[in-house]
Amino acid sequence: MQASLRLARRAVLQQHSTSTVTRVRTLATTTASAAHVGPDATLSSSSSTSTVSSRRAASAIPLSNVEAQWATMTGEEKATVHDQLESLQKRDWKELSLDEKKAAYYVAFGPHGPRAPSSKPGDGLKIFAYTMALVGVAGVMTVALRQFASPPPKTLTKEWKDAENVRAKELGLNPITGVSSEGYKGKGYATH
């Protein structure tokens, strides 16, 4: 029984590896034939990536003033610029022209994509106005809540705190620096 399972497993593995090799050979031949086909021809989905990369290589986008063109470029043109800059940056940085250096810096660190500013120019006044409005609403709510709140407990009155100071002196609490110390001139427990 186990021997027949092993033979079946080997047959399945051989068939799978044969089909994988066939797929790789097919992909290689379609990629090779895609290089000879014009850009208007319809290709299979596996070879469409090779035609896109060959089109990118064929149509180089000028790197001067990339900052001004970046917003209007399509995704494919941006990818072409990325590819161009990637190949340029493999060389020595000192050999690059000033436009190529600027383009590389802008594409890597420019204010686009995740580095795009989160607020537009002129939004500062709106943000300030909304913040002040929220602070005003919080102030009004605080005053309203204090108007309808219950009175403070009797233990927070001035008379109660004065009585606490007298009792602390009688008991001799904190005789070094506190209410019971010699020449003490502080408020003690009084907060008013």
PDB file of N, CA and C in Angstrom, residues 107-162:
ATOM      1  N   VAL A 107      12.027  63.145  -6.895  1.00  0.00           N
ATOM      2  CA  VAL A 107      11.250  61.906  -6.955  1.00  0.00           C
ATOM      3  C   VAL A 107      11.329  61.174  -5.617  1.00  0.00           C
ATOM      4  N   ALA A 108      12.483  61.211  -4.966  1.00  0.00           N
ATOM      5  CA  ALA A 108      12.649  60.501  -3.701  1.00  0.00           C
ATOM      6  C   ALA A 108      12.034  61.253  -2.528  1.00  0.00           C
ATOM      7  N   PHE A 109      12.192  62.578  -2.483  1.00  0.00           N
ATOM      8  CA  PHE A 109      11.805  63.332  -1.291  1.00  0.00           C
ATOM      9  C   PHE A 109      10.849  64.487  -1.560  1.00  0.00           C
ATOM     10  N   GLY A 110      10.287  64.577  -2.754  1.00  0.00           N
ATOM     11  CA  GLY A 110       9.422  65.699  -3.098  1.00  0.00           C
ATOM     12  C   GLY A 110       8.079  65.654  -2.386  1.00  0.00           C
ATOM     13  N   PRO A 111       7.337  66.757  -2.424  1.00  0.00           N
ATOM     14  CA  PRO A 111       6.033  66.838  -1.742  1.00  0.00           C
ATOM     15  C   PRO A 111       4.928  66.167  -2.562  1.00  0.00           C
ATOM     16  N   HIS A 112       5.029  64.862  -2.746  1.00  0.00           N
ATOM     17  CA  HIS A 112       4.014  64.102  -3.466  1.00  0.00           C
ATOM     18  C   HIS A 112       3.876  62.756  -2.785  1.00  0.00           C
ATOM     19  N   GLY A 113       2.786  62.095  -3.032  1.00  0.00           N
ATOM     20  CA  GLY A 113       2.552  60.787  -2.417  1.00  0.00           C
ATOM     21  C   GLY A 113       2.416  60.916  -0.909  1.00  0.00           C
ATOM     22  N   PRO A 114       3.167  60.129  -0.145  1.00  0.00           N
ATOM     23  CA  PRO A 114       3.044  60.202   1.313  1.00  0.00           C
ATOM     24  C   PRO A 114       3.614  61.483   1.909  1.00  0.00           C
ATOM     25  N   ARG A 115       4.438  62.199   1.135  1.00  0.00           N
ATOM     26  CA  ARG A 115       5.003  63.448   1.646  1.00  0.00           C
ATOM     27  C   ARG A 115       4.189  64.669   1.229  1.00  0.00           C
ATOM     28  N   ALA A 116       3.035  64.469   0.651  1.00  0.00           N
ATOM     29  CA  ALA A 116       2.199  65.593   0.252  1.00  0.00           C
ATOM     30  C   ALA A 116       1.713  66.319   1.499  1.00  0.00           C
ATOM     31  N   PRO A 117       1.655  67.643   1.456  1.00  0.00           N
ATOM     32  CA  PRO A 117       1.188  68.384   2.628  1.00  0.00           C
ATOM     33  C   PRO A 117      -0.257  68.015   2.968  1.00  0.00           C
ATOM     34  N   SER A 118      -0.541  67.893   4.253  1.00  0.00           N
ATOM     35  CA  SER A 118      -1.883  67.484   4.664  1.00  0.00           C
ATOM     36  C   SER A 118      -2.870  68.642   4.622  1.00  0.00           C
ATOM     37  N   SER A 119      -2.393  69.866   4.686  1.00  0.00           N
ATOM     38  CA  SER A 119      -3.298  71.010   4.589  1.00  0.00           C
ATOM     39  C   SER A 119      -2.855  71.914   3.452  1.00  0.00           C
ATOM     40  N   LYS A 120      -3.820  72.578   2.864  1.00  0.00           N
ATOM     41  CA  LYS A 120      -3.535  73.468   1.734  1.00  0.00           C
ATOM     42  C   LYS A 120      -3.136  74.848   2.255  1.00  0.00           C
ATOM     43  N   PRO A 121      -2.495  75.640   1.417  1.00  0.00           N
ATOM     44  CA  PRO A 121      -2.179  77.006   1.842  1.00  0.00           C
ATOM     45  C   PRO A 121      -3.470  77.776   2.124  1.00  0.00           C
ATOM     46  N   GLY A 122      -3.484  78.513   3.209  1.00  0.00           N
ATOM     47  CA  GLY A 122      -4.668  79.275   3.594  1.00  0.00           C
ATOM     48  C   GLY A 122      -5.566  78.544   4.575  1.00  0.00           C
ATOM     49  N   ASP A 123      -5.261  77.278   4.858  1.00  0.00           N
ATOM     50  CA  ASP A 123      -6.063  76.524   5.815  1.00  0.00           C
ATOM     51  C   ASP A 123      -5.741  76.889   7.252  1.00  0.00           C
ATOM     52  N   GLY A 124      -4.640  77.580   7.486  1.00  0.00           N
ATOM     53  CA  GLY A 124      -4.243  77.956   8.847  1.00  0.00           C
ATOM     54  C   GLY A 124      -5.286  78.804   9.539  1.00  0.00           C
ATOM     55  N   LEU A 125      -5.883  79.743   8.813  1.00  0.00           N
ATOM     56  CA  LEU A 125      -6.909  80.606   9.401  1.00  0.00           C
ATOM     57  C   LEU A 125      -8.154  79.799   9.765  1.00  0.00           C
ATOM     58  N   LYS A 126      -8.542  78.880   8.911  1.00  0.00           N
ATOM     59  CA  LYS A 126      -9.700  78.026   9.209  1.00  0.00           C
ATOM     60  C   LYS A 126      -9.444  77.174  10.449  1.00  0.00           C
ATOM     61  N   ILE A 127      -8.264  76.583  10.513  1.00  0.00           N
ATOM     62  CA  ILE A 127      -7.919  75.737  11.657  1.00  0.00           C
ATOM     63  C   ILE A 127      -7.935  76.560  12.938  1.00  0.00           C
ATOM     64  N   PHE A 128      -7.365  77.753  12.896  1.00  0.00           N
ATOM     65  CA  PHE A 128      -7.367  78.630  14.070  1.00  0.00           C
ATOM     66  C   PHE A 128      -8.795  78.998  14.469  1.00  0.00           C
ATOM     67  N   ALA A 129      -9.645  79.335  13.498  1.00  0.00           N
ATOM     68  CA  ALA A 129     -11.022  79.720  13.801  1.00  0.00           C
ATOM     69  C   ALA A 129     -11.799  78.548  14.423  1.00  0.00           C
ATOM     70  N   TYR A 130     -11.650  77.357  13.865  1.00  0.00           N
ATOM     71  CA  TYR A 130     -12.352  76.197  14.431  1.00  0.00           C
ATOM     72  C   TYR A 130     -11.845  75.870  15.841  1.00  0.00           C
ATOM     73  N   THR A 131     -10.549  76.022  16.056  1.00  0.00           N
ATOM     74  CA  THR A 131      -9.993  75.764  17.387  1.00  0.00           C
ATOM     75  C   THR A 131     -10.548  76.763  18.399  1.00  0.00           C
ATOM     76  N   MET A 132     -10.592  78.032  18.026  1.00  0.00           N
ATOM     77  CA  MET A 132     -11.139  79.045  18.936  1.00  0.00           C
ATOM     78  C   MET A 132     -12.629  78.813  19.193  1.00  0.00           C
ATOM     79  N   ALA A 133     -13.353  78.353  18.181  1.00  0.00           N
ATOM     80  CA  ALA A 133     -14.770  78.054  18.372  1.00  0.00           C
ATOM     81  C   ALA A 133     -14.941  76.910  19.373  1.00  0.00           C
ATOM     82  N   LEU A 134     -14.123  75.894  19.269  1.00  0.00           N
ATOM     83  CA  LEU A 134     -14.207  74.779  20.214  1.00  0.00           C
ATOM     84  C   LEU A 134     -13.821  75.206  21.622  1.00  0.00           C
ATOM     85  N   VAL A 135     -12.818  76.069  21.754  1.00  0.00           N
ATOM     86  CA  VAL A 135     -12.441  76.582  23.075  1.00  0.00           C
ATOM     87  C   VAL A 135     -13.592  77.410  23.645  1.00  0.00           C
ATOM     88  N   GLY A 136     -14.249  78.214  22.814  1.00  0.00           N
ATOM     89  CA  GLY A 136     -15.398  78.999  23.270  1.00  0.00           C
ATOM     90  C   GLY A 136     -16.544  78.114  23.735  1.00  0.00           C
ATOM     91  N   VAL A 137     -16.835  77.059  22.980  1.00  0.00           N
ATOM     92  CA  VAL A 137     -17.910  76.141  23.377  1.00  0.00           C
ATOM     93  C   VAL A 137     -17.562  75.474  24.703  1.00  0.00           C
ATOM     94  N   ALA A 138     -16.296  75.085  24.885  1.00  0.00           N
ATOM     95  CA  ALA A 138     -15.882  74.474  26.147  1.00  0.00           C
ATOM     96  C   ALA A 138     -16.022  75.462  27.306  1.00  0.00           C
ATOM     97  N   GLY A 139     -15.685  76.728  27.066  1.00  0.00           N
ATOM     98  CA  GLY A 139     -15.834  77.747  28.114  1.00  0.00           C
ATOM     99  C   GLY A 139     -17.288  77.957  28.501  1.00  0.00           C
ATOM    100  N   VAL A 140     -18.164  78.037  27.505  1.00  0.00           N
ATOM    101  CA  VAL A 140     -19.595  78.211  27.785  1.00  0.00           C
ATOM    102  C   VAL A 140     -20.127  77.015  28.563  1.00  0.00           C
ATOM    103  N   MET A 141     -19.719  75.814  28.184  1.00  0.00           N
ATOM    104  CA  MET A 141     -20.178  74.619  28.907  1.00  0.00           C
ATOM    105  C   MET A 141     -19.678  74.614  30.346  1.00  0.00           C
ATOM    106  N   THR A 142     -18.445  75.074  30.575  1.00  0.00           N
ATOM    107  CA  THR A 142     -17.906  75.130  31.936  1.00  0.00           C
ATOM    108  C   THR A 142     -18.699  76.100  32.795  1.00  0.00           C
ATOM    109  N   VAL A 143     -18.981  77.283  32.264  1.00  0.00           N
ATOM    110  CA  VAL A 143     -19.761  78.276  33.013  1.00  0.00           C
ATOM    111  C   VAL A 143     -21.167  77.753  33.282  1.00  0.00           C
ATOM    112  N   ALA A 144     -21.787  77.125  32.298  1.00  0.00           N
ATOM    113  CA  ALA A 144     -23.144  76.595  32.478  1.00  0.00           C
ATOM    114  C   ALA A 144     -23.163  75.497  33.529  1.00  0.00           C
ATOM    115  N   LEU A 145     -22.179  74.620  33.512  1.00  0.00           N
ATOM    116  CA  LEU A 145     -22.139  73.557  34.509  1.00  0.00           C
ATOM    117  C   LEU A 145     -21.905  74.101  35.915  1.00  0.00           C
ATOM    118  N   ARG A 146     -21.105  75.136  36.046  1.00  0.00           N
ATOM    119  CA  ARG A 146     -20.881  75.732  37.365  1.00  0.00           C
ATOM    120  C   ARG A 146     -22.131  76.440  37.884  1.00  0.00           C
ATOM    121  N   GLN A 147     -22.945  76.979  36.988  1.00  0.00           N
ATOM    122  CA  GLN A 147     -24.181  77.648  37.409  1.00  0.00           C
ATOM    123  C   GLN A 147     -25.172  76.656  38.003  1.00  0.00           C
ATOM    124  N   PHE A 148     -25.211  75.464  37.428  1.00  0.00           N
ATOM    125  CA  PHE A 148     -26.203  74.478  37.872  1.00  0.00           C
ATOM    126  C   PHE A 148     -25.620  73.442  38.833  1.00  0.00           C
ATOM    127  N   ALA A 149     -24.356  73.595  39.193  1.00  0.00           N
ATOM    128  CA  ALA A 149     -23.729  72.631  40.100  1.00  0.00           C
ATOM    129  C   ALA A 149     -24.178  72.886  41.532  1.00  0.00           C
ATOM    130  N   SER A 150     -24.080  71.869  42.379  1.00  0.00           N
ATOM    131  CA  SER A 150     -24.427  72.028  43.790  1.00  0.00           C
ATOM    132  C   SER A 150     -23.351  72.853  44.484  1.00  0.00           C
ATOM    133  N   PRO A 151     -23.664  73.473  45.585  1.00  0.00           N
ATOM    134  CA  PRO A 151     -22.667  74.296  46.287  1.00  0.00           C
ATOM    135  C   PRO A 151     -21.529  73.421  46.820  1.00  0.00           C
ATOM    136  N   PRO A 152     -20.359  74.035  47.066  1.00  0.00           N
ATOM    137  CA  PRO A 152     -19.242  73.247  47.575  1.00  0.00           C
ATOM    138  C   PRO A 152     -19.562  72.713  48.977  1.00  0.00           C
ATOM    139  N   PRO A 153     -18.928  71.621  49.372  1.00  0.00           N
ATOM    140  CA  PRO A 153     -19.201  71.084  50.709  1.00  0.00           C
ATOM    141  C   PRO A 153     -18.735  72.034  51.805  1.00  0.00           C
ATOM    142  N   LYS A 154     -19.306  71.873  52.988  1.00  0.00           N
ATOM    143  CA  LYS A 154     -18.992  72.799  54.087  1.00  0.00           C
ATOM    144  C   LYS A 154     -17.552  72.677  54.555  1.00  0.00           C
ATOM    145  N   THR A 155     -16.907  71.583  54.249  1.00  0.00           N
ATOM    146  CA  THR A 155     -15.511  71.413  54.663  1.00  0.00           C
ATOM    147  C   THR A 155     -14.544  72.255  53.834  1.00  0.00           C
ATOM    148  N   LEU A 156     -15.006  72.893  52.782  1.00  0.00           N
ATOM    149  CA  LEU A 156     -14.148  73.752  51.964  1.00  0.00           C
ATOM    150  C   LEU A 156     -14.360  75.238  52.254  1.00  0.00           C
ATOM    151  N   THR A 157     -15.194  75.570  53.230  1.00  0.00           N
ATOM    152  CA  THR A 157     -15.435  76.981  53.553  1.00  0.00           C
ATOM    153  C   THR A 157     -14.242  77.548  54.313  1.00  0.00           C
ATOM    154  N   LYS A 158     -14.141  78.879  54.343  1.00  0.00           N
ATOM    155  CA  LYS A 158     -13.025  79.555  55.009  1.00  0.00           C
ATOM    156  C   LYS A 158     -13.055  79.292  56.513  1.00  0.00           C
ATOM    157  N   GLU A 159     -14.231  79.296  57.093  1.00  0.00           N
ATOM    158  CA  GLU A 159     -14.339  79.067  58.532  1.00  0.00           C
ATOM    159  C   GLU A 159     -13.844  77.667  58.908  1.00  0.00           C
ATOM    160  N   TRP A 160     -14.187  76.678  58.116  1.00  0.00           N
ATOM    161  CA  TRP A 160     -13.763  75.310  58.400  1.00  0.00           C
ATOM    162  C   TRP A 160     -12.239  75.203  58.327  1.00  0.00           C
ATOM    163  N   LYS A 161     -11.624  75.792  57.303  1.00  0.00           N
ATOM    164  CA  LYS A 161     -10.172  75.738  57.140  1.00  0.00           C
ATOM    165  C   LYS A 161      -9.463  76.460  58.280  1.00  0.00           C
ATOM    166  N   ASP A 162     -10.021  77.587  58.747  1.00  0.00           N
ATOM    167  CA  ASP A 162      -9.438  78.283  59.904  1.00  0.00           C
ATOM    168  C   ASP A 162      -9.510  77.403  61.147  1.00  0.00           C
TER     169      ASP A 162
END
